[in-house]
Tab-separated table of C-alpha atoms in Angstrom:
chain	number	residue	atom	x	y	z
A	1	MET	CA	0.000	0.000	0.000
A	2	SER	CA	1.332	3.381	-0.966
A	3	ASN	CA	0.613	6.506	1.064
A	4	SER	CA	2.969	8.724	-0.872
A	5	GLY	CA	1.914	12.249	-1.590
A	6	SER	CA	-0.273	14.558	0.457
A	7	ASP	CA	-3.968	15.171	0.197
A	8	PRO	CA	-5.405	18.663	-0.042
A	9	THR	CA	-7.185	19.911	3.056
A	10	ASP	CA	-9.269	22.448	1.162
A	11	THR	CA	-11.533	20.220	-0.902
A	12	PRO	CA	-15.315	20.179	-1.480
A	13	THR	CA	-15.727	17.496	1.187
A	14	VAL	CA	-13.667	19.223	3.870
A	15	ALA	CA	-15.131	22.631	3.030
A	16	PHE	CA	-18.727	21.385	3.341
A	17	ALA	CA	-18.053	19.503	6.567
A	18	ALA	CA	-16.469	22.591	8.105
A	19	ASP	CA	-19.933	24.170	8.202
A	20	CYS	CA	-21.609	21.078	9.720
A	21	GLU	CA	-22.425	20.775	13.397
A	22	LEU	CA	-22.859	17.013	13.624
A	23	ILE	CA	-20.605	15.630	10.866
A	24	ASP	CA	-16.824	15.779	10.655
A	25	ALA	CA	-14.738	14.911	7.599
A	26	ASP	CA	-11.062	14.685	6.839
A	27	ILE	CA	-9.021	13.373	3.940
A	28	GLY	CA	-5.740	11.530	4.239
A	29	ASP	CA	-5.663	10.866	7.984
A	30	ARG	CA	-6.204	7.145	7.454
A	31	ALA	CA	-4.500	6.804	4.083
A	32	SER	CA	-3.981	8.837	0.947
A	33	HIS	CA	-7.244	9.589	-0.878
A	34	VAL	CA	-9.381	8.187	1.950
A	35	ALA	CA	-12.097	10.435	3.376
A	36	THR	CA	-13.235	9.691	6.926
A	37	VAL	CA	-16.791	10.888	7.581
A	38	THR	CA	-17.688	10.851	11.271
A	39	ILE	CA	-21.138	11.241	12.794
A	40	ASP	CA	-20.650	13.212	16.002
A	41	ARG	CA	-23.777	13.451	18.141
A	42	PRO	CA	-22.528	11.839	21.350
A	43	ASP	CA	-25.359	13.070	23.569
A	44	ALA	CA	-27.787	10.898	21.547
A	45	ARG	CA	-25.354	8.083	20.629
A	46	ASN	CA	-25.332	9.408	17.062
A	47	ALA	CA	-29.063	8.863	16.552
A	48	LEU	CA	-30.185	9.859	13.052
A	49	ASN	CA	-32.269	12.984	13.490
A	50	GLY	CA	-33.161	15.325	10.641
A	51	ALA	CA	-30.033	17.446	11.077
A	52	VAL	CA	-27.672	14.449	10.922
A	53	ARG	CA	-29.418	13.120	7.827
A	54	GLU	CA	-29.293	16.484	6.065
A	55	GLU	CA	-25.614	17.007	6.812
A	56	LEU	CA	-24.694	13.475	5.758
A	57	ILE	CA	-26.529	13.901	2.474
A	58	GLY	CA	-24.632	17.147	1.885
A	59	VAL	CA	-21.242	15.631	2.693
A	60	PHE	CA	-21.819	12.717	0.338
A	61	GLY	CA	-22.870	15.177	-2.352
A	62	ALA	CA	-19.549	16.965	-1.907
A	63	ILE	CA	-17.656	13.662	-2.028
A	64	GLU	CA	-19.060	12.981	-5.501
A	65	THR	CA	-17.279	16.065	-6.865
A	66	ASP	CA	-14.080	15.650	-4.865
A	67	ASP	CA	-11.170	14.312	-6.920
A	68	ALA	CA	-9.108	13.933	-3.728
A	69	VAL	CA	-11.418	11.162	-2.523
A	70	ARG	CA	-11.271	7.593	-3.817
A	71	VAL	CA	-12.621	5.745	-0.759
A	72	VAL	CA	-14.944	6.774	2.087
A	73	VAL	CA	-14.880	5.466	5.656
A	74	LEU	CA	-18.169	6.170	7.434
A	75	THR	CA	-18.129	5.872	11.212
A	76	GLY	CA	-19.437	7.192	14.498
A	77	SER	CA	-17.472	9.312	16.914
A	78	ASP	CA	-15.679	7.268	19.557
A	79	GLU	CA	-17.050	9.617	22.214
A	80	ALA	CA	-20.570	8.435	21.336
A	81	ASN	CA	-19.504	4.798	21.779
A	82	ALA	CA	-21.763	3.952	18.838
A	83	PHE	CA	-21.856	3.812	15.064
A	84	VAL	CA	-25.476	4.957	14.967
A	85	ALA	CA	-27.765	3.842	17.801
A	86	GLY	CA	-30.860	4.226	15.619
A	87	ALA	CA	-33.357	6.792	14.439
A	88	ASP	CA	-34.356	9.653	16.693
A	89	VAL	CA	-37.389	8.078	18.380
A	90	GLY	CA	-38.563	11.451	19.651
A	91	GLU	CA	-38.917	12.697	16.081
A	92	LEU	CA	-40.829	9.586	15.083
A	93	ARG	CA	-43.294	10.013	17.958
A	94	GLU	CA	-44.274	13.478	16.763
A	95	ARG	CA	-44.892	12.504	13.137
A	96	GLY	CA	-48.091	11.444	11.481
A	97	VAL	CA	-48.538	9.816	8.090
A	98	VAL	CA	-48.136	13.060	6.101
A	99	GLU	CA	-44.957	14.116	7.901
A	100	GLN	CA	-43.392	10.683	7.677
A	101	ARG	CA	-44.250	10.296	4.012
A	102	GLU	CA	-42.463	13.578	3.327
A	103	ALA	CA	-39.461	12.486	5.406
A	104	SER	CA	-39.378	9.162	3.517
A	105	GLN	CA	-39.111	10.714	0.070
A	106	GLN	CA	-36.117	9.357	-1.832
A	107	PRO	CA	-33.254	9.867	-2.167
A	108	ARG	CA	-32.740	9.655	1.582
A	109	VAL	CA	-29.408	9.347	3.347
A	110	TYR	CA	-29.443	5.581	2.763
A	111	GLU	CA	-29.714	5.992	-1.000
A	112	ARG	CA	-27.060	8.732	-1.012
A	113	VAL	CA	-24.612	6.391	0.678
A	114	ALA	CA	-25.523	3.327	-1.404
A	115	ASP	CA	-25.395	5.296	-4.668
A	116	CYS	CA	-22.064	6.979	-3.934
A	117	SER	CA	-19.809	6.292	-6.921
A	118	LYS	CA	-16.874	5.687	-4.560
A	119	PRO	CA	-16.476	2.644	-2.289
A	120	VAL	CA	-17.848	3.220	1.214
A	121	ILE	CA	-16.575	1.252	4.213
A	122	ALA	CA	-18.628	1.243	7.406
A	123	ARG	CA	-16.323	1.356	10.430
A	124	VAL	CA	-18.837	-0.013	12.930
A	125	ASN	CA	-17.245	1.145	16.167
A	126	GLY	CA	-20.265	0.463	18.383
A	127	HIS	CA	-23.997	-0.188	18.282
A	128	ALA	CA	-25.621	-0.072	14.829
A	129	LEU	CA	-29.329	-0.413	15.502
A	130	GLY	CA	-32.442	0.314	13.463
A	131	GLY	CA	-31.596	3.134	11.087
A	132	GLY	CA	-27.948	2.728	12.059
A	133	CYS	CA	-27.968	-0.905	10.959
A	134	GLU	CA	-29.672	0.186	7.732
A	135	LEU	CA	-27.015	2.852	7.201
A	136	ALA	CA	-24.315	0.200	7.574
A	137	GLN	CA	-26.182	-2.013	5.105
A	138	ALA	CA	-26.133	0.848	2.580
A	139	CYS	CA	-22.323	0.849	2.701
A	140	ASP	CA	-20.286	-1.442	0.464
A	141	ILE	CA	-18.149	-3.118	3.137
A	142	ARG	CA	-18.704	-3.386	6.886
A	143	ILE	CA	-15.862	-3.869	9.397
A	144	ALA	CA	-17.099	-4.029	12.986
A	145	ARG	CA	-15.780	-4.176	16.507
A	146	ALA	CA	-16.406	-7.687	17.782
A	147	ASP	CA	-18.355	-6.318	20.757
A	148	ALA	CA	-20.621	-4.049	18.684
A	149	LYS	CA	-24.332	-4.847	18.651
A	150	LEU	CA	-26.391	-4.821	15.453
A	151	GLY	CA	-30.073	-5.328	14.810
A	152	GLN	CA	-33.441	-4.074	13.601
A	153	PRO	CA	-35.507	-3.499	16.775
A	154	GLU	CA	-38.242	-1.426	15.075
A	155	ILE	CA	-40.799	-4.178	15.711
A	156	THR	CA	-40.568	-3.414	19.444
A	157	LEU	CA	-41.921	0.075	18.687
A	158	GLY	CA	-44.802	-1.203	16.594
A	159	LEU	CA	-42.948	-0.361	13.387
A	160	ILE	CA	-40.922	-2.078	10.664
A	161	PRO	CA	-37.565	-1.032	9.210
A	162	GLY	CA	-38.143	1.921	6.912
A	163	GLY	CA	-34.638	2.751	5.695
A	164	GLY	CA	-34.125	-0.251	3.453
A	165	GLY	CA	-33.765	-2.984	6.068
A	166	THR	CA	-36.495	-5.224	4.666
A	167	GLN	CA	-34.819	-5.069	1.239
A	168	ARG	CA	-31.069	-4.887	1.832
A	169	LEU	CA	-30.891	-7.215	4.827
A	170	PRO	CA	-32.311	-10.296	3.001
A	171	ARG	CA	-29.834	-9.683	0.184
A	172	LEU	CA	-26.979	-9.743	2.690
A	173	VAL	CA	-27.992	-12.540	5.054
A	174	GLY	CA	-30.792	-14.456	3.302
A	175	THR	CA	-34.532	-14.391	3.841
A	176	GLY	CA	-34.649	-16.591	6.930
A	177	GLU	CA	-32.003	-14.685	8.896
A	178	ALA	CA	-33.590	-11.370	7.902
A	179	MET	CA	-36.996	-12.615	9.053
A	180	LYS	CA	-35.521	-13.700	12.385
A	181	LEU	CA	-33.821	-10.380	13.052
A	182	ILE	CA	-36.662	-8.136	11.881
A	183	LEU	CA	-39.567	-10.108	13.382
A	184	SER	CA	-37.902	-10.718	16.753
A	185	GLY	CA	-36.177	-7.362	17.090
A	186	GLU	CA	-33.298	-9.131	18.819
A	187	LEU	CA	-29.771	-7.763	18.737
A	188	ILE	CA	-26.687	-9.762	17.795
A	189	ASP	CA	-23.016	-9.083	18.352
A	190	ALA	CA	-20.665	-8.427	15.471
A	191	THR	CA	-19.169	-11.917	15.639
A	192	GLU	CA	-22.559	-13.457	14.891
A	193	ALA	CA	-23.214	-10.714	12.334
A	194	ALA	CA	-20.045	-11.806	10.527
A	195	ASP	CA	-21.137	-15.435	10.643
A	196	ILE	CA	-24.401	-14.644	8.832
A	197	GLY	CA	-22.920	-12.078	6.418
A	198	LEU	CA	-24.285	-8.866	7.898
A	199	VAL	CA	-20.729	-7.602	8.340
A	200	GLU	CA	-17.670	-8.745	6.433
A	201	GLU	CA	-15.350	-8.851	9.445
A	202	ALA	CA	-15.603	-8.625	13.229
A	203	VAL	CA	-12.289	-7.651	14.791
A	204	PRO	CA	-11.088	-7.018	18.354
A	205	PRO	CA	-11.585	-3.375	19.385
A	206	GLU	CA	-7.866	-2.681	19.499
A	207	GLU	CA	-7.483	-3.899	15.895
A	208	LEU	CA	-10.378	-1.979	14.345
A	209	ASP	CA	-8.444	1.097	13.215
A	210	ALA	CA	-5.538	-0.858	11.771
A	211	ARG	CA	-7.827	-3.161	9.805
A	212	VAL	CA	-9.997	-0.343	8.439
A	213	ASP	CA	-6.957	1.745	7.565
A	214	ASP	CA	-5.219	-1.120	5.777
A	215	LEU	CA	-8.321	-2.009	3.773
A	216	ALA	CA	-9.225	1.574	2.872
A	217	GLY	CA	-5.650	2.339	1.866
A	218	ALA	CA	-5.354	-0.799	-0.242
A	219	ILE	CA	-8.543	0.084	-2.127
A	220	ALA	CA	-7.536	3.727	-2.549
A	221	ASP	CA	-4.280	2.634	-4.208
A	222	HIS	CA	-6.255	1.656	-7.312
A	223	SER	CA	-7.618	3.597	-10.263
A	224	PRO	CA	-10.645	5.686	-9.230
A	225	LEU	CA	-12.262	4.923	-12.571
A	226	ALA	CA	-11.852	1.180	-12.135
A	227	LEU	CA	-13.117	1.370	-8.550
A	228	SER	CA	-16.236	3.209	-9.643
A	229	ARG	CA	-16.984	0.795	-12.485
A	230	ALA	CA	-16.355	-2.250	-10.291
A	231	LYS	CA	-18.749	-0.969	-7.632
A	232	GLU	CA	-21.349	-0.160	-10.283
A	233	ALA	CA	-21.133	-3.653	-11.771
A	234	ILE	CA	-21.348	-5.447	-8.425
A	235	ARG	CA	-24.307	-3.342	-7.283
A	236	ALA	CA	-26.111	-4.132	-10.526
A	237	ALA	CA	-25.827	-7.854	-9.829
A	238	ALA	CA	-28.567	-7.629	-7.200
A	239	GLU	CA	-30.965	-5.821	-9.501
A	240	GLN	CA	-30.967	-7.736	-12.795
A	241	PRO	CA	-30.806	-11.274	-14.197
A	242	LEU	CA	-27.411	-12.910	-14.726
A	243	SER	CA	-27.550	-12.627	-18.522
A	244	ARG	CA	-28.165	-8.874	-18.391
A	245	GLY	CA	-25.587	-8.494	-15.636
A	246	LEU	CA	-22.930	-10.148	-17.760
A	247	GLU	CA	-23.754	-7.808	-20.637
A	248	TYR	CA	-23.555	-4.804	-18.333
A	249	GLU	CA	-20.211	-5.959	-16.910
A	250	THR	CA	-18.863	-6.216	-20.465
A	251	GLU	CA	-20.036	-2.686	-21.258
A	252	LEU	CA	-18.249	-1.293	-18.209
A	253	PHE	CA	-15.125	-3.386	-18.829
A	254	VAL	CA	-14.830	-2.354	-22.482
A	255	GLY	CA	-15.463	1.287	-21.627
A	256	LEU	CA	-12.327	1.371	-19.474
A	257	PHE	CA	-10.244	0.691	-22.591
A	258	ALA	CA	-10.789	4.335	-23.528
A	259	SER	CA	-9.203	5.515	-20.271
A	260	GLU	CA	-5.708	6.780	-19.608
A	261	ASP	CA	-5.698	4.812	-16.358
A	262	LYS	CA	-5.931	1.515	-18.260
A	263	ASN	CA	-2.806	2.349	-20.251
A	264	GLU	CA	-1.024	3.658	-17.165
A	265	GLY	CA	-1.837	0.507	-15.181
A	266	ILE	CA	-0.530	-1.821	-17.869
A	267	ASP	CA	2.570	0.308	-18.513
A	268	ALA	CA	3.340	0.358	-14.769
A	269	PHE	CA	2.957	-3.433	-14.673
A	270	PHE	CA	5.516	-3.945	-17.424
A	271	GLU	CA	7.855	-1.277	-16.024
A	272	GLU	CA	7.616	-2.759	-12.497
A	273	ARG	CA	6.649	0.532	-10.841
A	274	ASP	CA	3.669	1.959	-8.968
A	275	PRO	CA	1.013	3.423	-11.287
A	276	GLU	CA	0.173	7.117	-11.155
A	277	TRP	CA	-3.585	7.241	-11.541
A	278	ARG	CA	-5.245	10.304	-13.060
A	279	GLY	CA	-8.857	9.182	-12.927
A	280	GLN	CA	-9.199	9.686	-16.670
């Protein structure tokens, strides 16, 4: 993994986050070209209220235009001791059908994260419950502390998951496991979550940062164009038949042959040097 070079600190992502109250963002602290987006609402264990959702949507909008960013790490502040403890239940109590329908209009924060053209890693540093579990599901890769708790407890409030849990969770863990989690409302630790496929890895707390940093840096070492196309192709696999998916993969693969990065990658291979990606 190469961390050579320095990342700008005055980028669209950093500039937008500077005006946020509940979201922090930096680029390059973990590895070159890696943006760390941190939800920081410790008094409510990072619960997703309207302000957090709005700021997250704005930060991910800025990331789309930020050439300094190749990979995103989404996490909760360590002070909150949580990734996201859930939705803001107080807000839900005050809403009726009209208000909730308006709040549920897409694209919501879940779609913004899932549709980000750049790989998004969830650093699950604590509880990821309800909307927090759904936010993790919207990410591309999930690395969790082994002692973190995950689950969809909405049923205990007389509700069902409304941020994609009934759709994304079965795709990750299978219908039966999704039924069990959603219908019971029970919480599981990250080790069990890894066993069923809800998270990719559960690691000891003291190893979380090193593992996330290594993975994010390794991904960010690659061509941003290839990363974007690879993510697009994999995401499409869940939404179309195999025959159409294979055709779509071919379209994306062939399209990269018009890029400078393809030539640079192959030249670097033959010249036994690190490639210098331009994202073109």
